[in-house]
Coordinates of C-alpha atoms and ligand atoms in Angstrom, one line a residue:
X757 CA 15.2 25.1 8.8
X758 CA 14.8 21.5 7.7
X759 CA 11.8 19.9 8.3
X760 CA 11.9 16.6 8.6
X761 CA 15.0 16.2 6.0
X762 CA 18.2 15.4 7.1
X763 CA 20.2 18.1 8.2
X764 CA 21.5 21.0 5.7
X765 CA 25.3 20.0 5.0
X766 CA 27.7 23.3 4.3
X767 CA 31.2 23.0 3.6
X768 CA 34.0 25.7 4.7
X769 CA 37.3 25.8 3.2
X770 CA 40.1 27.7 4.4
X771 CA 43.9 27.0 5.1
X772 CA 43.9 28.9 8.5
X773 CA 42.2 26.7 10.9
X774 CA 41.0 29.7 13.0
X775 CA 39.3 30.9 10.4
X776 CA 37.3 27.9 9.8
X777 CA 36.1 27.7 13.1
X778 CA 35.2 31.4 13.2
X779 CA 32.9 30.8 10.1
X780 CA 31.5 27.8 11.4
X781 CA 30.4 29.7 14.6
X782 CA 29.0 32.5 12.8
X783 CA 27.2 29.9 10.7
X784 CA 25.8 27.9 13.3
X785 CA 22.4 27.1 13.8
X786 CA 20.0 24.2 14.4
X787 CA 19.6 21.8 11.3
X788 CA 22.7 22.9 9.6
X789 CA 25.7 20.7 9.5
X790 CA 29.2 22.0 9.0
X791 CA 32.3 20.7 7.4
X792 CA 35.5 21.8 7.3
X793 CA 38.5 21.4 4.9
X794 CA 41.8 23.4 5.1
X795 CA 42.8 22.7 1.5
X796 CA 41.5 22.5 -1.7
X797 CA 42.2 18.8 -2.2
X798 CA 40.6 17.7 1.5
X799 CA 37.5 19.8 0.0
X800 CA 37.4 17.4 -3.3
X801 CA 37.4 14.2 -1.1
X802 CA 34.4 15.8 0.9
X803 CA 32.4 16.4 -2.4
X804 CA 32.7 13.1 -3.4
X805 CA 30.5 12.1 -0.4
X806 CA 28.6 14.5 0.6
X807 CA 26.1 16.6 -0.8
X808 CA 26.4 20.4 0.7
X809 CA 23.6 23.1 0.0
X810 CA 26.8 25.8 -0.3
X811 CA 30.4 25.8 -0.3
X812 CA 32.4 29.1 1.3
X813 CA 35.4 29.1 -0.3
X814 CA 38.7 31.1 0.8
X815 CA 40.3 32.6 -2.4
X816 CA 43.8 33.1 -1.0
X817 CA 45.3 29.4 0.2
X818 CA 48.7 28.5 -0.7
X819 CA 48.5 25.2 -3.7
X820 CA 45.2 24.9 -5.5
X821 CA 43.4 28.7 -4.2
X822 CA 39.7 29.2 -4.4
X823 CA 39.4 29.8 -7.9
X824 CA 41.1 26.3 -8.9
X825 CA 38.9 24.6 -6.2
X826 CA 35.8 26.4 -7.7
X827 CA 37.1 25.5 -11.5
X828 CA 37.4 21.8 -9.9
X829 CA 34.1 21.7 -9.0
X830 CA 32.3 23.1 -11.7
X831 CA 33.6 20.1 -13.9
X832 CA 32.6 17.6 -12.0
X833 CA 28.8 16.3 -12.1
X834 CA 28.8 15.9 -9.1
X835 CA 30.1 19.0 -7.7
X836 CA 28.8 21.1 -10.6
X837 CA 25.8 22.8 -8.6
X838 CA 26.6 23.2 -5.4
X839 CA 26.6 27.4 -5.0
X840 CA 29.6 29.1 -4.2
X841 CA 30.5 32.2 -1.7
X842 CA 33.8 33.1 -2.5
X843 CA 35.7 35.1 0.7
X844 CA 38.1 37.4 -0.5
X845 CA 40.7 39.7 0.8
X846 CA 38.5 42.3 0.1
X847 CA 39.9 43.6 -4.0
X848 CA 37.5 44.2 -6.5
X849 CA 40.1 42.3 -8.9
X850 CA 40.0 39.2 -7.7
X851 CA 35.5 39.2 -8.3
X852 CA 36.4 40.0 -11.8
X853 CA 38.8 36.9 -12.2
X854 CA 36.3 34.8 -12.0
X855 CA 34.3 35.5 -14.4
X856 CA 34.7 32.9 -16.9
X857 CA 33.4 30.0 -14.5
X858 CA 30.1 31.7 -13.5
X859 CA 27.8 29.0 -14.0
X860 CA 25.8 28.6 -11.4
X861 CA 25.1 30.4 -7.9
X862 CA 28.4 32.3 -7.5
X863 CA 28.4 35.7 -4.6
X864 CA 31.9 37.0 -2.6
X865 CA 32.0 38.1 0.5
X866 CA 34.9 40.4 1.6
X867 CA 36.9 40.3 4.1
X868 CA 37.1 41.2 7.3
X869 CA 33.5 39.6 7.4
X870 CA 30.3 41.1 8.0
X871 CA 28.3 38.1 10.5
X872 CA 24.8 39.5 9.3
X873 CA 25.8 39.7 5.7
X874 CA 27.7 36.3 5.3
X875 CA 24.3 34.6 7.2
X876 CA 21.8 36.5 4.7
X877 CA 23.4 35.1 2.2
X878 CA 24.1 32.0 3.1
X879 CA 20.7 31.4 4.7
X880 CA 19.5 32.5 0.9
X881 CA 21.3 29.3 -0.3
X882 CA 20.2 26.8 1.9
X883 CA 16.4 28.0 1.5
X884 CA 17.3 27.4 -2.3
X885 CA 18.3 23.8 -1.2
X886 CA 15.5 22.9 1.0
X887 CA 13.0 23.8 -1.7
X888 CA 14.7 21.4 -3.8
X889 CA 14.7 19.2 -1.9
X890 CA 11.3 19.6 -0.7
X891 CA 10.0 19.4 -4.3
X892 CA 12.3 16.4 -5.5
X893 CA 10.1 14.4 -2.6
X894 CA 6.5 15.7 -3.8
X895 CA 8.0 14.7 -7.3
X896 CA 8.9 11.2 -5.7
X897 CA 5.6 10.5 -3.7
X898 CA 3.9 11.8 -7.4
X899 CA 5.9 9.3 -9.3
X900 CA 4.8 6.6 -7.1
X901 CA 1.2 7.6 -6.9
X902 CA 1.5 7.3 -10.8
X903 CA 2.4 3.8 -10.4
X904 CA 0.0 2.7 -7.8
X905 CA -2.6 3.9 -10.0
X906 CA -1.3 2.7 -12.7
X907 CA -1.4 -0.8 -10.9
X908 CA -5.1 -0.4 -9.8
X909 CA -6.1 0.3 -13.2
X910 CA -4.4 -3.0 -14.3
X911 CA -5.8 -4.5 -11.7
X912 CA -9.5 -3.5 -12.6
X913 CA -9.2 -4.7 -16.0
X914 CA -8.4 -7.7 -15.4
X915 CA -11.2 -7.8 -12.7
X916 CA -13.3 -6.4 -15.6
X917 CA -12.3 -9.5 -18.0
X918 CA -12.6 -12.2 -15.5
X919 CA -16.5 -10.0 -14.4
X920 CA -17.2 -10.6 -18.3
X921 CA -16.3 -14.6 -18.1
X922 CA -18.1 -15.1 -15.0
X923 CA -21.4 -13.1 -16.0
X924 CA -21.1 -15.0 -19.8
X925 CA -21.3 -18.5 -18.4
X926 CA -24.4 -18.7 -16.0
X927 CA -26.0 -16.5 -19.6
X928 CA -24.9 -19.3 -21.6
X929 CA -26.2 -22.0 -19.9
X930 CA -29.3 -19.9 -19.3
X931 CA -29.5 -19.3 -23.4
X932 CA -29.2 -23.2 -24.0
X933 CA -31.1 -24.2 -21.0
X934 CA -34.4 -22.1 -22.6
X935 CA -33.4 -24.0 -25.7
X936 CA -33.8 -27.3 -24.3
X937 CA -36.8 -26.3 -22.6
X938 CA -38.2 -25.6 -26.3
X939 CA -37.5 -29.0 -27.6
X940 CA -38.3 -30.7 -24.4
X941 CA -41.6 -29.1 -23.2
X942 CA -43.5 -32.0 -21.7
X943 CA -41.5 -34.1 -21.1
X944 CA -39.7 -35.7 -18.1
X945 CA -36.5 -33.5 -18.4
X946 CA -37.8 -30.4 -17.3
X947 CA -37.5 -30.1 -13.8
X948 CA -34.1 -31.2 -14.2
X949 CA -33.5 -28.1 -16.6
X950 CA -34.9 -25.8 -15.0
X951 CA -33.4 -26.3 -12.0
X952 CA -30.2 -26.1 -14.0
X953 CA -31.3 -22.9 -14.8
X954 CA -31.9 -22.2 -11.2
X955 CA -28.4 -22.7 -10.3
X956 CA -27.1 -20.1 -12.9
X957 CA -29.2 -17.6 -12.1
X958 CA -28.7 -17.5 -8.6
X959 CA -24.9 -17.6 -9.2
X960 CA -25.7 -14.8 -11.4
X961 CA -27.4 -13.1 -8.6
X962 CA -24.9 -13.1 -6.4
X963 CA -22.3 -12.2 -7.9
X964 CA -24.2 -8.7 -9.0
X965 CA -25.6 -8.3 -5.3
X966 CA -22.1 -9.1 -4.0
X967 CA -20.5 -6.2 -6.3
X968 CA -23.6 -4.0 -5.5
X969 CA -22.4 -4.7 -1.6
X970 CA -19.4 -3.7 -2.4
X971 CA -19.9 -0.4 -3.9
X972 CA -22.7 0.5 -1.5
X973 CA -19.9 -0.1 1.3
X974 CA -17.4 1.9 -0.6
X975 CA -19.8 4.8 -0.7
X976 CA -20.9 4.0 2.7
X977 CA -24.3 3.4 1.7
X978 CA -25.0 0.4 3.5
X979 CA -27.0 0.2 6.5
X980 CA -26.7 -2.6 9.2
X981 CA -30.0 -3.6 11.1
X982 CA -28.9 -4.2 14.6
X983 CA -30.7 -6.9 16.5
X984 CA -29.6 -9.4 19.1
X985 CA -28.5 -12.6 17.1
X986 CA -28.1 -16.1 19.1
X987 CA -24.7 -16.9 16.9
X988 CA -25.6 -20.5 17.3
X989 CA -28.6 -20.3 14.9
X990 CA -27.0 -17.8 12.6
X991 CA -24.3 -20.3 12.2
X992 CA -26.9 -23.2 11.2
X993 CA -28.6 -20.6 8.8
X994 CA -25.6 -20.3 7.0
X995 CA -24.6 -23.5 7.0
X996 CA -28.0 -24.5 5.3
X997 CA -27.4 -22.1 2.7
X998 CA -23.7 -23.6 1.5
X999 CA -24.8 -27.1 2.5
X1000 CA -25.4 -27.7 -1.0
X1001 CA -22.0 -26.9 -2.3
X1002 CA -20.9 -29.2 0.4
X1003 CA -22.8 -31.6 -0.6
X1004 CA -21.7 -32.1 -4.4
X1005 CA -18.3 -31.8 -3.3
X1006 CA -18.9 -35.1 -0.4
X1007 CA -16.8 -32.9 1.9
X1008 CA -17.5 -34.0 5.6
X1009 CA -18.8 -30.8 7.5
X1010 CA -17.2 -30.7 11.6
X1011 CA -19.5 -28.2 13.7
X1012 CA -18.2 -27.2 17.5
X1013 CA -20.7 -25.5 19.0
X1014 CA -20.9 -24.4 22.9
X1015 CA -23.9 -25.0 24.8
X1016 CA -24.1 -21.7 26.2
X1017 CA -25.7 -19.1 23.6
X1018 CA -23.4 -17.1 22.3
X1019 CA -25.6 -13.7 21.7
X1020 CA -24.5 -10.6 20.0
X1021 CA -25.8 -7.6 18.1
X1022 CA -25.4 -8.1 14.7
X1023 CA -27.5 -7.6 11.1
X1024 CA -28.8 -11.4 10.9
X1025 CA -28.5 -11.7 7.1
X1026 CA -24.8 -9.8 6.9
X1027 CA -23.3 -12.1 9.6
X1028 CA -25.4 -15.1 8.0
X1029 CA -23.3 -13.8 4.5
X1030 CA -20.1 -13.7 6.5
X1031 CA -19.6 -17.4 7.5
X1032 CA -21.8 -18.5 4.2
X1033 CA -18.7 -16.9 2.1
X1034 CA -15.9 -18.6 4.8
X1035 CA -17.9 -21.9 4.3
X1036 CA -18.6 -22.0 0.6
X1037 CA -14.7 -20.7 -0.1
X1038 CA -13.5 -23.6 2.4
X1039 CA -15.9 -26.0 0.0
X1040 CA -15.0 -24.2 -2.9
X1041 CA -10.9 -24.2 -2.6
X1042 CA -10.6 -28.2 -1.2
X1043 CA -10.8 -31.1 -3.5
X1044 CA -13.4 -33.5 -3.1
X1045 CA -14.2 -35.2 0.0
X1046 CA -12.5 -32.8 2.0
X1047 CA -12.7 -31.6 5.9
X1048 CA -14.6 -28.7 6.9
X1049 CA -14.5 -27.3 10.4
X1050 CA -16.7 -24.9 11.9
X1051 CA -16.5 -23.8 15.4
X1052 CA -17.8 -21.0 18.1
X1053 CA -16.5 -19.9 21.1
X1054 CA -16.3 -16.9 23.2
X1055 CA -13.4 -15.6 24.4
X1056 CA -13.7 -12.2 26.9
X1057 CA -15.7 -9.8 25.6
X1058 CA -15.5 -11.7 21.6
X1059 CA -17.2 -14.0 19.9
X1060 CA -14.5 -16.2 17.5
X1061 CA -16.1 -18.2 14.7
X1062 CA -13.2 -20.5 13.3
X1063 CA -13.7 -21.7 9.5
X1064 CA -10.7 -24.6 9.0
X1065 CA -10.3 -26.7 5.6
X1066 CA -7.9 -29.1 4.6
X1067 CA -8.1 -27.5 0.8
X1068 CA -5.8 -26.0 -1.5
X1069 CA -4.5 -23.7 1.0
X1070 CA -3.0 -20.2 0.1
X1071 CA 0.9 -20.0 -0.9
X1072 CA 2.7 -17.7 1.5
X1073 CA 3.5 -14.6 -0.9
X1074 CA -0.5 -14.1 -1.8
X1075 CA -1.8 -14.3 1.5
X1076 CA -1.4 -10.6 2.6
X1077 CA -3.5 -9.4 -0.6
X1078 CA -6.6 -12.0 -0.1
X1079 CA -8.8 -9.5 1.5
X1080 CA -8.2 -6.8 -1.4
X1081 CA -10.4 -6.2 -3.5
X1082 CA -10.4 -8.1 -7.1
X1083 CA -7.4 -10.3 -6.0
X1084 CA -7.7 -13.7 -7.4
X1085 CA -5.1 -15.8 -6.5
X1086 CA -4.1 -19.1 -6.8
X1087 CA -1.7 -21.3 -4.6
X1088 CA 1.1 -21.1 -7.5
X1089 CA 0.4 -17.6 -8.2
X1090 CA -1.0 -17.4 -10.9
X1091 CA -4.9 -15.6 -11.4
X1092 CA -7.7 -18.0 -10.4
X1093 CA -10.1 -17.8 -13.3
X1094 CA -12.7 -19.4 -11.0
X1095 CA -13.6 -16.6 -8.8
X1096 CA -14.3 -12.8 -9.2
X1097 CA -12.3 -12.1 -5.9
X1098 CA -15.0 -9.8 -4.4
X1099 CA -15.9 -12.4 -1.8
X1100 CA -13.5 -12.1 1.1
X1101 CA -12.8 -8.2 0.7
X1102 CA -16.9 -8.1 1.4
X1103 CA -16.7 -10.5 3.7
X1104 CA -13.7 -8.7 5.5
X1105 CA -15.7 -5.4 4.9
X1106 CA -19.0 -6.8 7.0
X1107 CA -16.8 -8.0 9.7
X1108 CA -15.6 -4.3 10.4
X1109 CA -19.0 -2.7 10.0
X1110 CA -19.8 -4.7 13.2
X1111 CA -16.7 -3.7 15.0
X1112 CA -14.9 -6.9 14.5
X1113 CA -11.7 -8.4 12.6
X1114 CA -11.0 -11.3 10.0
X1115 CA -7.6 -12.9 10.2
X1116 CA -6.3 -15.3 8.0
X1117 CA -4.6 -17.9 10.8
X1118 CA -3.4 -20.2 9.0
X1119 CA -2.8 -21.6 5.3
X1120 CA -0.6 -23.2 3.4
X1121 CA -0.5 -25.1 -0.2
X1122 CA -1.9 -28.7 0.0
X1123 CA -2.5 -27.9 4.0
X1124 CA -5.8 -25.7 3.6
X1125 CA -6.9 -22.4 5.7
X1126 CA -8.6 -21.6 8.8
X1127 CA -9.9 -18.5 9.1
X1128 CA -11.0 -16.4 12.3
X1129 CA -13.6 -14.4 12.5
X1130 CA -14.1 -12.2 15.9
X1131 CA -17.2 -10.2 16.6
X1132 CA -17.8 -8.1 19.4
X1133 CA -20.9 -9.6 21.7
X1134 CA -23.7 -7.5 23.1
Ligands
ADP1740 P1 -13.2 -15.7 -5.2 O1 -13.4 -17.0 -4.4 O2 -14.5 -15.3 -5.8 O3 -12.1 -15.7 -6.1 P2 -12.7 -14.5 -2.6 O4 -12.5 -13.0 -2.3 O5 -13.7 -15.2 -1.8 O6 -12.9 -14.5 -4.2 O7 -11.3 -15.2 -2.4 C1 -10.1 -14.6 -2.9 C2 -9.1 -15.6 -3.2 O8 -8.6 -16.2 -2.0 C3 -9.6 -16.8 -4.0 O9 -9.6 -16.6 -5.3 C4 -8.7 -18.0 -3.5 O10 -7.6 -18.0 -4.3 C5 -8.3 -17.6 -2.1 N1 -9.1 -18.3 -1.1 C6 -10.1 -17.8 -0.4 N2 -10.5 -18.8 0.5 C7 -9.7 -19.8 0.4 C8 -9.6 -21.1 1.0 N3 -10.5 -21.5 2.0 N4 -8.7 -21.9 0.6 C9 -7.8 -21.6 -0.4 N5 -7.8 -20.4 -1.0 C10 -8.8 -19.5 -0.6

């Protein structure tokens, strides 16, 4: 009868106590809940608590009868809609009486009582009640769908603003570094400019190949070339391609790497993209002369590539949203201008289109972040 709601809760009131339990076991059935009051005032107190799908209501009790009870209720917020079956002693006088307070769900039953009749109509009432209820949850889960999207909308135009910033500098410097080039043609500045230039167009690049990546993965367009990789050399690629980064920043690079050749089956330049992004984050996020550590093992049937810094680390309350998409985060919270926040949700994407996972082990502000990577080998 109910779903997966609580169960249905009905509420009998009669003075004779036989009475009440006759009702309840004509009422009976799974996912309905009875309760039972033997006076009009012990009925009130149960209102208060509980909310009942319909309340069968003896006319004739000696002190407050059915028709006080069901005035008592009607006034009350709270009681105001519950549905009423009155039982009555079977005159077509006492209906009539009631008139005046018919404003809701209001039906008699006579006495001595019918069991198919008083079940048809109750079961008619708590139907009623469970379509409520089942459409005040749709309106719930709709409510918060309007705020989760609400929140990703946010959340994308603020990725759009900082996109903007990040595209506009590397065209800035571009726009004065042609500039330069103009009033310096010939002479020994060049090369220095243009490989100025260099540098902010292939930050350009990246950033629009990284947000290609990511839209090709979210419409599954992307295509892995599967070939046996010695993780060993991949690592070193990659390395190569950050060492510059490392470099500027005089950060002191640790590599552990096993003897043994770690081999699995991989896209070379994905997995070469993977610990590129760990390695340029761990450069990117710790100050100057910093620690990086790089190590392989294999564990069972995994590969684990461990990227550790001793960087700005991550503050506890951002670190479950890292790996979503367009979350910038700094260690106090606040947005980190410096990135567009694409990096590790492609990162974390490429790790799971190889049948591995990304776990952020360890990180905490002033402390840095080590970061596991664990990829399946051939
Ligand atoms: P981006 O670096 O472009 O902002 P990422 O997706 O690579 O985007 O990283 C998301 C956020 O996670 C970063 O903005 C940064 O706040 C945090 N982060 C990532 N790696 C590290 C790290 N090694 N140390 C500290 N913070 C990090």
């Amino acid at each position: 009868m109910t779903g997966s709601f609580d169960p249905i809760k009905c509420l009998l009131v009669d003075d004779l106590p036989e009475n009440l339990v006759a009702l309840e076991a004509l009422l009976k059935s799974d996912g309905l809940e009875c309760h039972k009051a033997s006076s009009g005032e012990e009925a009130l107190e149960l209102l208060l608590v509980h909310d009942y799908a319909l309340a069968l209501l003896d006319v004739q009790m000696p002190g407050m009868d059915g028709f006080e009870l069901a005035e008592l209720m009607r006034g009350s917020e709270r009681s105001r809609h519950v549905p009423i079956i009155f039982v009555t002693a079977g005159s077509g006088d006492t209906a009539r009486r009631f008139r005046g307070y018919e404003a809701g769900a209001v039906d008699f039953i006579q006495k001595p009582i019918e069991p198919d009749i008083l079940r048809s109509k109750a079961n008619v009432f708590f139907e009623l009640y469970n379509q409520r209820r089942q459409i005040a949850k749709q309106r719930d889960s709709l409510a918060a769908m309007g705020l989760e999207l609400q929140a990703a909308d946010a959340q994308k135009n603020r990725f759009l603003a900082v996109l903007a910033h990040e595209l506009r500098n590397p065209i800035m410097a571009l726009v004065a570094g042609l500039r330069l080039l103009e009033r310096r043609e010939g002479t020994d500045a060049v090369p220095e400019i243009r490989s100025a230039m260099n540098r902010s167009l292939s930050h350009m690049t990246r950033l629009v190949e990284d947000l290609l990546d990511i839209s090709r993965i979210e419409q599954g367009k992307i295509s892995l070339r599967h070939e046996e990789l010695l993780l060993q050399d991949v690592i070193g690629f990659a390395i190569e391609t950050v060492q510059p980064i490392i470099d500027s920043a005089g950060h002191r690079l640790h590599l552990a790497l096993p003897d043994d050749p770690v081999r699995l089956r991989g896209d070379h330049a994905r997995v070469t993209q993977i610990v590129g992004n760990l390695i340029s984050n761990a450069a990117r996020y710790t100050p100057n002369g910093g620690d990086i550590r790089v190590s392989l093992r294999s564990e069972d049937r995994w590969a684990k590539i461990e990227i550790a810094d001793n960087g700005i680390g991550i503050a506890p309350e951002q670190q479950g949203r890292i790996f979503d998409i367009f979350a910038q985060v700094a260690p106090d919270g606040r947005m980190n201008q410096e990135g567009l926040g694409i990096g590790l949700a492609l990162v974390k994407q490429l790790v799971e289109l190889h049948g591995g996972r990304i776990l952020l082990t360890r990180s905490a502000p002033g402390e840095g972040s080590s970061f596991e990577v664990w990829l399946p080998l051939a």
